[in-house]
mmCIF file of C-alpha atoms in Angstrom:
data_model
loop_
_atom_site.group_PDB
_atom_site.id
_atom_site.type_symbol
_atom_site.label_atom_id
_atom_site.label_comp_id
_atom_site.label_asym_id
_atom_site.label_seq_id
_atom_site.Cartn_x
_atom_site.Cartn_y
_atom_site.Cartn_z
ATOM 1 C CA UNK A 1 122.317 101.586 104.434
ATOM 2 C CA UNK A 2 121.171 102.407 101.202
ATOM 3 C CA UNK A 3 119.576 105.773 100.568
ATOM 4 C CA UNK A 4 118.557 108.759 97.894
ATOM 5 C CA UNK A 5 117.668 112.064 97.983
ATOM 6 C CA UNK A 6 115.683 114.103 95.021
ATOM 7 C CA UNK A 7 117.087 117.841 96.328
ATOM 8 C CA UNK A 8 114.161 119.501 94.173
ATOM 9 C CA UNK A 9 110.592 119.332 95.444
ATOM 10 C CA UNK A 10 109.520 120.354 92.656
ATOM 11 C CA UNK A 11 110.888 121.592 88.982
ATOM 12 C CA UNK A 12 109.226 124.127 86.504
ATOM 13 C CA UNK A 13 109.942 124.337 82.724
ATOM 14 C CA UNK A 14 108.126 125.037 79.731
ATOM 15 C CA UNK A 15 107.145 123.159 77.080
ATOM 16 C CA UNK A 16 109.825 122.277 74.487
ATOM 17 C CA UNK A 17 112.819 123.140 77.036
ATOM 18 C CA UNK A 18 115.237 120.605 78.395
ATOM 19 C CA UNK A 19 113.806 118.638 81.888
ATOM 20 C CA UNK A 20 116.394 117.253 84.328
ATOM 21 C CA UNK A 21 115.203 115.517 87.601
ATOM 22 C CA UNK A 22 117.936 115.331 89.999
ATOM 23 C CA UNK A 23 118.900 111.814 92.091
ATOM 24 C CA UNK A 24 121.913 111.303 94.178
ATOM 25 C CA UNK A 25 122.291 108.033 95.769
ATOM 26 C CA UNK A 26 124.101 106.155 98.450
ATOM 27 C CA UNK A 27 125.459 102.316 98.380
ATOM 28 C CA UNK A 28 128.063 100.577 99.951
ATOM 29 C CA UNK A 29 128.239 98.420 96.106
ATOM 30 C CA UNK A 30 127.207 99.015 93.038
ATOM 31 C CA UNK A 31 123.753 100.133 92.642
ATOM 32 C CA UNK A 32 120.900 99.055 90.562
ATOM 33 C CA UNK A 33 118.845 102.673 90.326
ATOM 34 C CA UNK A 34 115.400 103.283 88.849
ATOM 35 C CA UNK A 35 113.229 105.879 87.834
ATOM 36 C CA UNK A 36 108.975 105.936 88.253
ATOM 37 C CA UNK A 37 106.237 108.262 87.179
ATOM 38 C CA UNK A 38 103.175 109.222 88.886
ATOM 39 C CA UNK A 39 100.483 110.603 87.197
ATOM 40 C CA UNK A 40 97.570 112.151 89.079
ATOM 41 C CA UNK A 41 95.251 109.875 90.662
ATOM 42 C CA UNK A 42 97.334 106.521 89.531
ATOM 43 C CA UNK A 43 100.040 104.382 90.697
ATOM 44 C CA UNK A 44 103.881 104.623 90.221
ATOM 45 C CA UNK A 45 104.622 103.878 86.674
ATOM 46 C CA UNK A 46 108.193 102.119 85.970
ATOM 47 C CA UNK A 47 110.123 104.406 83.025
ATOM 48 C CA UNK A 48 113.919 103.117 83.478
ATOM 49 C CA UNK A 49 116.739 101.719 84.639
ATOM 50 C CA UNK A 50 120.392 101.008 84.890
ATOM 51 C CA UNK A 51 121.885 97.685 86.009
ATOM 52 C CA UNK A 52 125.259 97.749 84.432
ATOM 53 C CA UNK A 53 126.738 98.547 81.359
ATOM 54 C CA UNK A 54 126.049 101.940 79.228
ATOM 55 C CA UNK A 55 125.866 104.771 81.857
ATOM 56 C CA UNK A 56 123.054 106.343 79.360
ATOM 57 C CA UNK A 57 119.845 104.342 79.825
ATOM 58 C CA UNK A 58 116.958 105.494 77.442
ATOM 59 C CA UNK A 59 113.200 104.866 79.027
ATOM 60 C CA UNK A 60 109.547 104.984 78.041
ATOM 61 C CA UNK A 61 108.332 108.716 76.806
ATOM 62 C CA UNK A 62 111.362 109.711 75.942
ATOM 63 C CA UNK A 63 112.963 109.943 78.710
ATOM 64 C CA UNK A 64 116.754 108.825 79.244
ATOM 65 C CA UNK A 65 118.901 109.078 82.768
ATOM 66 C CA UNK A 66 122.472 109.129 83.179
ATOM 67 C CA UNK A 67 124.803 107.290 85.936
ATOM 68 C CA UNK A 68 127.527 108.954 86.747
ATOM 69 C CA UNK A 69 129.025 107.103 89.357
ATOM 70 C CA UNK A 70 131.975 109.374 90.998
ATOM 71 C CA UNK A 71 129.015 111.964 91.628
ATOM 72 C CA UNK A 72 126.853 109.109 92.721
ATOM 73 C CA UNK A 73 124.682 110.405 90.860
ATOM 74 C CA UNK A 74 121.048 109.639 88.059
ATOM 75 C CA UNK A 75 119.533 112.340 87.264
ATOM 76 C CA UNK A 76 116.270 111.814 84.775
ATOM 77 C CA UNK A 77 116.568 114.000 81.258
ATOM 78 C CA UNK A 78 114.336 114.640 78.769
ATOM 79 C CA UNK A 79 115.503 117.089 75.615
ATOM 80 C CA UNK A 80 111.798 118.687 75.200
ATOM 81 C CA UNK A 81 109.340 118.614 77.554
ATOM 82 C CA UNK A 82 105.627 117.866 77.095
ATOM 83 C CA UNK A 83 102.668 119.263 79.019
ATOM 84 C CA UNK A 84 102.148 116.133 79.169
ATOM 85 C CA UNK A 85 105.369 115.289 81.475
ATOM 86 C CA UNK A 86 103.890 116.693 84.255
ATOM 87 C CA UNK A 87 103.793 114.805 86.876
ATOM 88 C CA UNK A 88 105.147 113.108 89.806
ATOM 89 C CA UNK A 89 109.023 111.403 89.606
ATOM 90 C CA UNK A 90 110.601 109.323 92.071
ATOM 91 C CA UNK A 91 114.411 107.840 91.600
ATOM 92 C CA UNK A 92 115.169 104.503 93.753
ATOM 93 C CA UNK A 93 117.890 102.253 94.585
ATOM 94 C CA UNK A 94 118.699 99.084 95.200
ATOM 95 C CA UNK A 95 122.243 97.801 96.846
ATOM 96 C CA UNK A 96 122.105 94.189 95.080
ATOM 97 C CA UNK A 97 124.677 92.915 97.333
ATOM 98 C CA UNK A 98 122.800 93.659 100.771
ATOM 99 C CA UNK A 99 120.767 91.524 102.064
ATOM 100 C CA UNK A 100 117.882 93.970 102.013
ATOM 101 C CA UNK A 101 115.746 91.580 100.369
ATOM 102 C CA UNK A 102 113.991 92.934 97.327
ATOM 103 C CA UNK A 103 113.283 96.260 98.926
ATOM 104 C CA UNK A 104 114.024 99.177 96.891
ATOM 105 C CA UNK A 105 114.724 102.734 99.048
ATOM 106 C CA UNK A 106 112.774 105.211 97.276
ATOM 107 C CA UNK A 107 113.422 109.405 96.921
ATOM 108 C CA UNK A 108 111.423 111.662 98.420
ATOM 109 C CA UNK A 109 109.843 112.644 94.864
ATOM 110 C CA UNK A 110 109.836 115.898 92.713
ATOM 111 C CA UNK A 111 107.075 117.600 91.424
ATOM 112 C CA UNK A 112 107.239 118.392 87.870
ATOM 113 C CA UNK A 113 105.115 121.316 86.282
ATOM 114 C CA UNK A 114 105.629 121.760 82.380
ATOM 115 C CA UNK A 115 103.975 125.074 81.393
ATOM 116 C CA UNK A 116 102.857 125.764 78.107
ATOM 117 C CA UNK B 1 98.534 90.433 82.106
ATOM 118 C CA UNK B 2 96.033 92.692 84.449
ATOM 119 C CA UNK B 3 98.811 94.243 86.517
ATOM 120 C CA UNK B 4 98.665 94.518 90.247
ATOM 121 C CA UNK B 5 94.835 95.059 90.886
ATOM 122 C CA UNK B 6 93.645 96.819 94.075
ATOM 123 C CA UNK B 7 90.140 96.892 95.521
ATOM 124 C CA UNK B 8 88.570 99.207 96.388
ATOM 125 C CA UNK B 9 90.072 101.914 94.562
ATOM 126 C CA UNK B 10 88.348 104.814 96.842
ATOM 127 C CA UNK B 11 86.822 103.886 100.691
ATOM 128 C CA UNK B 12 84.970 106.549 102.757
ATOM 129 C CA UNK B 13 84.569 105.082 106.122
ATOM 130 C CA UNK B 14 83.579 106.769 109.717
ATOM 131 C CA UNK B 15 85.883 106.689 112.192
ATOM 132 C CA UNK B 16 85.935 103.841 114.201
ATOM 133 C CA UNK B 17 85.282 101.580 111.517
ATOM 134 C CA UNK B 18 86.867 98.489 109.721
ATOM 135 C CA UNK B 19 88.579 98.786 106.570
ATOM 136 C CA UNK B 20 89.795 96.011 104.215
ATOM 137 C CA UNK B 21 91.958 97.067 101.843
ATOM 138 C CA UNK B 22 92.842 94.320 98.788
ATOM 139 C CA UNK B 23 95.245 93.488 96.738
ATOM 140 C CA UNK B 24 95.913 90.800 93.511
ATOM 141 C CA UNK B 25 99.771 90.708 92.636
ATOM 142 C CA UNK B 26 100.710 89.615 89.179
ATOM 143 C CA UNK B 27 100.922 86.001 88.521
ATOM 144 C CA UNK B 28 104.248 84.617 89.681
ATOM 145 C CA UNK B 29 105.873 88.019 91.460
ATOM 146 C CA UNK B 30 107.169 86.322 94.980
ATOM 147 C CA UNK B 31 107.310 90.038 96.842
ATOM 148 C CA UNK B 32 104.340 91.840 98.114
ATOM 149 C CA UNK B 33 104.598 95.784 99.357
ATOM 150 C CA UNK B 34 101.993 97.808 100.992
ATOM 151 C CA UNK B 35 102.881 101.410 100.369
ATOM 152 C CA UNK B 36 101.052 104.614 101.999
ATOM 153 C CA UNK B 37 101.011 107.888 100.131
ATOM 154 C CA UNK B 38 100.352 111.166 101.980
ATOM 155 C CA UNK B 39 101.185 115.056 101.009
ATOM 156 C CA UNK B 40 102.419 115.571 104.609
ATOM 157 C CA UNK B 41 104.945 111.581 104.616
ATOM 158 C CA UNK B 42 105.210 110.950 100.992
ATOM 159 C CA UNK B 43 105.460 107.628 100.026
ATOM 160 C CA UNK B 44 105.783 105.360 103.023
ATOM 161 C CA UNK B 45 106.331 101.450 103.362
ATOM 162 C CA UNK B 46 104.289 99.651 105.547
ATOM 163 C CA UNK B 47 105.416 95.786 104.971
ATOM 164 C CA UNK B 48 106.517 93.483 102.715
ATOM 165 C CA UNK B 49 106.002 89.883 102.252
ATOM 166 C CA UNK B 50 108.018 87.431 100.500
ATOM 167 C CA UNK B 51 106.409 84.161 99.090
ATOM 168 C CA UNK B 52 103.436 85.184 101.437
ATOM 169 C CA UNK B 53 105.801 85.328 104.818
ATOM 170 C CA UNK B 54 106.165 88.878 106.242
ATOM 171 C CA UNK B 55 109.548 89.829 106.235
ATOM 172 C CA UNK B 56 109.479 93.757 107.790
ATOM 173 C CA UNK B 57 106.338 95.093 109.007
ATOM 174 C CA UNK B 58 108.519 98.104 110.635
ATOM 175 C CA UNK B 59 106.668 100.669 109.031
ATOM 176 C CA UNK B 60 103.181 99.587 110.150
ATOM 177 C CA UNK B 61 102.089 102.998 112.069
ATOM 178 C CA UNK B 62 100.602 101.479 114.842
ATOM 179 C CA UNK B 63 98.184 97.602 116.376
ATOM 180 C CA UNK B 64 95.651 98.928 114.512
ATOM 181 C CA UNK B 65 96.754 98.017 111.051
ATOM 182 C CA UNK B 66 97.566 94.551 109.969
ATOM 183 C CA UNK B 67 98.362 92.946 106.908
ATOM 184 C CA UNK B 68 97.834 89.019 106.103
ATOM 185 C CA UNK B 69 99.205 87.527 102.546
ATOM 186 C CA UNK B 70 96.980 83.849 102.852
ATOM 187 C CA UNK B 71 98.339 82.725 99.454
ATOM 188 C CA UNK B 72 100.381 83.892 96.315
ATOM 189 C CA UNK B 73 97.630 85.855 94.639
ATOM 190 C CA UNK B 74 95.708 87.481 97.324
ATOM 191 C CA UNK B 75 96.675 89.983 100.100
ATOM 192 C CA UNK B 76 94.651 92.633 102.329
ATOM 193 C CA UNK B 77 95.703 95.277 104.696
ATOM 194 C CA UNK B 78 93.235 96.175 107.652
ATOM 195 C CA UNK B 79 92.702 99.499 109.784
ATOM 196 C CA UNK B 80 90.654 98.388 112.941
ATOM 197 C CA UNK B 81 89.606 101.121 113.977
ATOM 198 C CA UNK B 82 90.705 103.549 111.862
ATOM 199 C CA UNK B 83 91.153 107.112 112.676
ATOM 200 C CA UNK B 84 91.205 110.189 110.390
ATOM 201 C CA UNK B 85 94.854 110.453 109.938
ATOM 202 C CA UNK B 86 95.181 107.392 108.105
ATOM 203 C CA UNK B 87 93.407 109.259 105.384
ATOM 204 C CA UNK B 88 96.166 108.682 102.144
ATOM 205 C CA UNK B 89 96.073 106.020 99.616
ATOM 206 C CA UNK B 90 97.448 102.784 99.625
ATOM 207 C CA UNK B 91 99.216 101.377 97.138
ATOM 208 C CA UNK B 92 100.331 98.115 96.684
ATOM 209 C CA UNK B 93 103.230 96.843 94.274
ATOM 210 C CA UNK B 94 104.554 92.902 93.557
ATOM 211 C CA UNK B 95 107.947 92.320 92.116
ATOM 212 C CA UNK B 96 109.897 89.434 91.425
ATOM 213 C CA UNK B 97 113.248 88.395 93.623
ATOM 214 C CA UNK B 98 115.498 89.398 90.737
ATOM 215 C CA UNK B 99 117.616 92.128 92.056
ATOM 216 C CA UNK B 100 117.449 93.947 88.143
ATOM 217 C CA UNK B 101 113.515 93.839 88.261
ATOM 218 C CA UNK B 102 111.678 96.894 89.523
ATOM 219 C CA UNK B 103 108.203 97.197 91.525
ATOM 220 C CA UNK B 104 104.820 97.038 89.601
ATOM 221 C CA UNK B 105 102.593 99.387 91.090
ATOM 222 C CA UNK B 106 98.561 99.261 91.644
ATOM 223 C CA UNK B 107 96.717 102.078 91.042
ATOM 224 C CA UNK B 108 95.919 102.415 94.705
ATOM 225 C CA UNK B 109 93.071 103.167 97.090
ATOM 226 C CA UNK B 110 92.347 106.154 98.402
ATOM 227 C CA UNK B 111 91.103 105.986 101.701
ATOM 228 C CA UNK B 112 89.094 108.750 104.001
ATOM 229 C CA UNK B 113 88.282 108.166 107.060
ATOM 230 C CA UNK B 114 85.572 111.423 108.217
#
């Protein structure tokens, strides 16, 4: 079964410091893996993803994640972080080769406060 | 395109009441996912259809909700009667059957039930 697991509940930095988001994941295959934003009072937001190729996928607001396959691994990046970046992050997975339909298994979601 | 639009976006209902909860996909997505959203569960899934059949209705708490998907662009999800613990909001998301393509999400409707 396909699962992932955000360790952090929640992540502090201040503004103009590096953000990570951690993500570890677990596939029988090769995973697709995504990352989505919550902002307060509004839905999941899509921000990026990795199918295949380049392990460094670059997203919306600057944002870029890295797979790292022998850790199983995604974790979201940002170089400076934004007041604006707080919010909510959730990492999900998809095992393209089950037959799982077109569900994807989310995290459990970290909370990310960006202080100024 | 409009995005995945939900209806109501906030419901305040008495217990023991009906609630309707709505949802338009975008044009041409052939997956449907009601989604609940609590501080205590986090983001939970409740079903899924695909090309308006229910595939995994699992995660529906309990009888009292239900979900129907009558054609391509419309689906609701109904609390009969609803209690106050199914205070949360709802999301819904469509997606297409592309195993590269992620969920787009609704904005969601948050639902108290006092």
């Amino acid at each position: 079964a396909q699962s992932v697991a955000q360790p952090e509940d929640q992540v502090n930095v201040a503004e103009g410091n590096p953000l990570t988001v951690k993500c570890t994941y677990s596939v029988s295959g090769n995973p697709y893996l995504f990352w989505y934003v919550q902002y307060p009072n509004r839905g999941l937001q899509f921000l990026l993803k990795y199918i295949t190729g380049d392990n460094l996928v670059k997203g919306s607001y600057g944002f870029e994640a890295e797979f790292n396959k022998s850790q199983t691994s995604f974790h979201l990046k940002k170089p400076s972080a934004l007041v604006s970046d707080s919010a909510l992050y959730f990492c999900a997975v998809r095992d393209p080769f089950k037959a799982a339909g077109n569900k994807l298994t989310f995290g459990g979601g970290t909370r990310v406060l960006v202080k100024p | 395109d409009a995005g995945v639009i939900q209806s109501p976006r906030h419901e305040v209902t008495e217990m023991g009441q009906e609630v309707t909860l709505r949802c338009k996909p975008i044009s041409g997505h052939d997956y449907l996912f009601w989604y609940r959203q609590t501080m205590m569960r986090g983001l939970e899934l409740l079903i899924y259809f695909n090309n308006n059949v229910p595939i995994d209705d699992s995660g529906m708490p309990e009888d009292r909700f239900s979900a129907k998907m009558p054609n391509a662009s419309f689906s609701t999800l109904k609390i009969q009667p609803s209690e106050p613990r199914d205070s949360a909001v709802y999301f819904c998301a469509s997606s297409l059957s592309r195993g590269d393509y992620g969920y787009t999400f609704g904005s969601g409707t948050r639902l108290t039930v006092v």
